[in-house]
PDB file of C-alpha atoms in Angstrom:
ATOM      1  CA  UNK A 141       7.977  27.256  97.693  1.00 96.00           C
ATOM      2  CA  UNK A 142       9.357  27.013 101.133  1.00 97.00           C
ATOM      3  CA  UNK A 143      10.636  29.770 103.312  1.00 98.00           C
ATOM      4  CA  UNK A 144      12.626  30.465 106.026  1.00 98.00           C
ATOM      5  CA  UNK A 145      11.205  32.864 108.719  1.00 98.00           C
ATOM      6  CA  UNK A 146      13.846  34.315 111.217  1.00 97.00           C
ATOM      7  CA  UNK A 147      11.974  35.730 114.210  1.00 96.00           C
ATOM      8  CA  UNK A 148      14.909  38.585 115.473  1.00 95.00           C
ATOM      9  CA  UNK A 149      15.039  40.051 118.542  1.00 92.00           C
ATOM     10  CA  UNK A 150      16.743  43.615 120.030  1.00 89.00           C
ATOM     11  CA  UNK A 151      18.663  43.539 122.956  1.00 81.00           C
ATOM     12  CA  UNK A 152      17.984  47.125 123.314  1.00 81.00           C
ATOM     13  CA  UNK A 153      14.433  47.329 121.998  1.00 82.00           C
ATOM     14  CA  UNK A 154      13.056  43.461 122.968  1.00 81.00           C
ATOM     15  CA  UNK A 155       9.745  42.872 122.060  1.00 87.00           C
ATOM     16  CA  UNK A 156       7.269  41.256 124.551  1.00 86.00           C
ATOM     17  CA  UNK A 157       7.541  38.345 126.412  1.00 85.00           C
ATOM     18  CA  UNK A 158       3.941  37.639 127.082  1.00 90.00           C
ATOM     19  CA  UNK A 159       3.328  36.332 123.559  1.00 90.00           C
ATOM     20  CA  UNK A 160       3.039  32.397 123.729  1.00 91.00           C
ATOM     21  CA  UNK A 161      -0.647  32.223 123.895  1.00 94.00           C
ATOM     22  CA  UNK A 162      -1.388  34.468 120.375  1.00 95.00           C
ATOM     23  CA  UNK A 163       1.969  32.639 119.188  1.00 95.00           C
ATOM     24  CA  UNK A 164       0.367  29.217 119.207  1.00 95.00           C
ATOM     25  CA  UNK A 165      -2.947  30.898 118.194  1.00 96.00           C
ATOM     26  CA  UNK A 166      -0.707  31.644 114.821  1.00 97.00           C
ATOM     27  CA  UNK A 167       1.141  28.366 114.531  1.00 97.00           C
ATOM     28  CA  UNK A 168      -2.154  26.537 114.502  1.00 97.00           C
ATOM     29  CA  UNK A 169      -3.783  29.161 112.248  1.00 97.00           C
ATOM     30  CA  UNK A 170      -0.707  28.242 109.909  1.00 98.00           C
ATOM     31  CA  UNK A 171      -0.915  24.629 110.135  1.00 98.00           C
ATOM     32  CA  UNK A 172      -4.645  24.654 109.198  1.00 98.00           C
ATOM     33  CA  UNK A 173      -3.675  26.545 106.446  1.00 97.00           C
ATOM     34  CA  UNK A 174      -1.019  24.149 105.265  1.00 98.00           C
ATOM     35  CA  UNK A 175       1.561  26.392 105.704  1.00 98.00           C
ATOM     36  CA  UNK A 176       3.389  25.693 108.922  1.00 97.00           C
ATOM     37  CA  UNK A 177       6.824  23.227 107.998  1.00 97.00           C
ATOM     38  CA  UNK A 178       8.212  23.529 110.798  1.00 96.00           C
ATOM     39  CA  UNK A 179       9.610  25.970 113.472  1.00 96.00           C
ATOM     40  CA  UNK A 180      10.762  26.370 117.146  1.00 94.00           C
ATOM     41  CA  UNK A 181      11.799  29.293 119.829  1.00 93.00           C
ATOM     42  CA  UNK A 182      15.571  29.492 119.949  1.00 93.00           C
ATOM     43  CA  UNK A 183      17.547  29.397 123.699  1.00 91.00           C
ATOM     44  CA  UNK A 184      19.393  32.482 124.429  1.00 86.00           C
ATOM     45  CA  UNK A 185      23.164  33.423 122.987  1.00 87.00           C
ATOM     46  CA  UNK A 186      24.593  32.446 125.843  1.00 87.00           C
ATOM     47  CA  UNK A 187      23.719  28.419 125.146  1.00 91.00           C
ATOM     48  CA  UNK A 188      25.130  28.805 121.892  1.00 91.00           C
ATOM     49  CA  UNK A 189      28.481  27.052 120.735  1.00 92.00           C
ATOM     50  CA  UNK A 190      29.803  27.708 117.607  1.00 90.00           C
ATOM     51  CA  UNK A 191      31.731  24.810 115.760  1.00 93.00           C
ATOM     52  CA  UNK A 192      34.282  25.654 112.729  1.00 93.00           C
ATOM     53  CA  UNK A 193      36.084  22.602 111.309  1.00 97.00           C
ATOM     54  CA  UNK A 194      37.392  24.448 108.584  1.00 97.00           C
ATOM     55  CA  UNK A 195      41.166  24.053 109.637  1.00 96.00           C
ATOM     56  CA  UNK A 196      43.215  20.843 110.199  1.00 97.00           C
ATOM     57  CA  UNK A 197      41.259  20.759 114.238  1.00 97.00           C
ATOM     58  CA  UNK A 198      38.139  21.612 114.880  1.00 97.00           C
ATOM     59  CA  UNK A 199      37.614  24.893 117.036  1.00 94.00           C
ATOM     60  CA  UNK A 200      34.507  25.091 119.443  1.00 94.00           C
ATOM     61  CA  UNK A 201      33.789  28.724 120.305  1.00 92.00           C
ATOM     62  CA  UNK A 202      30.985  29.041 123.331  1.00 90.00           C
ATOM     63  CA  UNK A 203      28.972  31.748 123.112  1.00 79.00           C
ATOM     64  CA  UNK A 204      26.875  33.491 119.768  1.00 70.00           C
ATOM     65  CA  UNK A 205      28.512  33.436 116.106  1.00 66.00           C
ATOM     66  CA  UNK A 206      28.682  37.425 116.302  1.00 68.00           C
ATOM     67  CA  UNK A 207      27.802  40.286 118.937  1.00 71.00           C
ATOM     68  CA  UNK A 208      25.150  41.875 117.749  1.00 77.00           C
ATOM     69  CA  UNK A 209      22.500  43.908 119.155  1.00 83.00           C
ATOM     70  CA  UNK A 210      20.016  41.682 117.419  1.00 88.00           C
ATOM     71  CA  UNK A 211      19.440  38.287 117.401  1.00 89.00           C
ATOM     72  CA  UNK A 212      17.990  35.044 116.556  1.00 92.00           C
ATOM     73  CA  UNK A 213      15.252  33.986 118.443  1.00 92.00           C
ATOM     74  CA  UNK A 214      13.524  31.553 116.882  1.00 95.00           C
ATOM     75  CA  UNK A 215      12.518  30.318 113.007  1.00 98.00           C
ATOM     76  CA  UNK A 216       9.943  28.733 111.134  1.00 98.00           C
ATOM     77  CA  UNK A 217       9.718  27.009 107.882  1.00 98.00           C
ATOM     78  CA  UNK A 218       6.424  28.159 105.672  1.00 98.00           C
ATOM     79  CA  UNK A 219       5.037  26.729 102.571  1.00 98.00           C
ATOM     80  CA  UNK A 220       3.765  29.704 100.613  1.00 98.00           C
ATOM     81  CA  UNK A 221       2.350  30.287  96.848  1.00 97.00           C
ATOM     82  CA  UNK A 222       5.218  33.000  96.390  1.00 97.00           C
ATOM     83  CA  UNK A 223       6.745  35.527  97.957  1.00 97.00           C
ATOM     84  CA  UNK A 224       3.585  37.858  98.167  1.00 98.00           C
ATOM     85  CA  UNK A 225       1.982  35.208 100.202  1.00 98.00           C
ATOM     86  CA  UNK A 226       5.248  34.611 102.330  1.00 98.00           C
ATOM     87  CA  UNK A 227       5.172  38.270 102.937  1.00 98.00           C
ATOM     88  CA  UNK A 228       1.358  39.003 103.879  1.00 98.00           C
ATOM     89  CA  UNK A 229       1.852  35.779 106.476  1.00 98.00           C
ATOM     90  CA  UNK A 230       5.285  37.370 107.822  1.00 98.00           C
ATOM     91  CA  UNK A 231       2.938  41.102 108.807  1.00 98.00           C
ATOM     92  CA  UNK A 232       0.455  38.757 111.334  1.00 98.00           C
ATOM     93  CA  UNK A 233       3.510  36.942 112.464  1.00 97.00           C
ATOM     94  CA  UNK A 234       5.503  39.964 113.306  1.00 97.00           C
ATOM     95  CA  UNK A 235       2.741  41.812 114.351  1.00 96.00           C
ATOM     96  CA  UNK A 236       1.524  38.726 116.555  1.00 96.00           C
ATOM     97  CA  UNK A 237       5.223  37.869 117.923  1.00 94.00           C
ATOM     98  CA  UNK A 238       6.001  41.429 118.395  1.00 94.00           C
ATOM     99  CA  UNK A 239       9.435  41.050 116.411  1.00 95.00           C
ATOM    100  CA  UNK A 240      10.895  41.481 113.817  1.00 96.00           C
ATOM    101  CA  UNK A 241      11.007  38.623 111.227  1.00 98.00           C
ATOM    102  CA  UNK A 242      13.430  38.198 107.897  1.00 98.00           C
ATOM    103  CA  UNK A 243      11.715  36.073 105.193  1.00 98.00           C
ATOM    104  CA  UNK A 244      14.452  34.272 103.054  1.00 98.00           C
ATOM    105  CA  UNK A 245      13.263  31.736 100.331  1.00 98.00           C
ATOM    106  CA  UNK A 246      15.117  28.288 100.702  1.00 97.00           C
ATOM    107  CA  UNK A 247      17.296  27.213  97.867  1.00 92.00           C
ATOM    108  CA  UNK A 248      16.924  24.162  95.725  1.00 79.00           C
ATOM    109  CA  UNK A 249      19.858  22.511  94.043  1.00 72.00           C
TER     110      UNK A 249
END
C-alpha cells in the first residue's frame, strides 16, 4: 500500500531549519528499507500559483490555495505493509523533521 506523507509546517510555531543532514539520514534509512517512493521539500507559499480551469477561462491565482497558519512543506510517497507500519515510520519522520506530518493512504481505482 502506498502513502502519502505531508510534512506541515506552522508559521507561528516552525519547526527547525537545521534538519537536512538527519533528513537524508531518514530518506536513505527508508530507501534501504524499500519504503521511500518518492518525495521532495516544497518552495515557500509565496512561489505558489494556483490554476482553476473549472469555468469557460482559466483563472491563475499567485500566491497559496488558502491562508493558513500551516502549511505544506514538503511530501513523500511510502510503501508500507499497512497503516500500522505507515504510522510507526511517520513518529521517526516527524520526530526527525521536527514537523508535523499527515499520513493519507493513496486511492486505487
Amino acid at each position: 500500500m502506498q502513502y502519502l506523507i505531508s510534512v506541515i509546517d506552522d508559521k507561528s510555531n516552525p519547526g527547525s531549519n537545521d534538519r537536512h543532514a538527519a533528513i537524508s539520514a531518514l530518506n536513505r534509512r527508508l530507501t534501504a528499507g524499500g519504503h521511500l517512493v518518492f518525495g521532495g521539500g516544497l518552495a515557500g507559499t509565496d512561489a505558489a500559483t494556483v490554476v482553476d480551469n473549472r469555468g469557460e477561462q482559466p483563472l491563475f491565482t499567485n500566491g497559496p490555495f488558502v491562508e493558513s497558519k500551516e502549511y505544506l512543506v514538503g511530501f513523500w510517497v511510502w510503501e508500507a505493509d499497512d497503516l500500522d507500519a505507515a504510522l510507526e515510520l511517520a513518529t521517526e519522520a516527524s520526530k526527525t523533521c521536527d514537523r508535523k506530518l499527515e499520513v493519507r493512504p493513496l486511492s486505487r481505482p
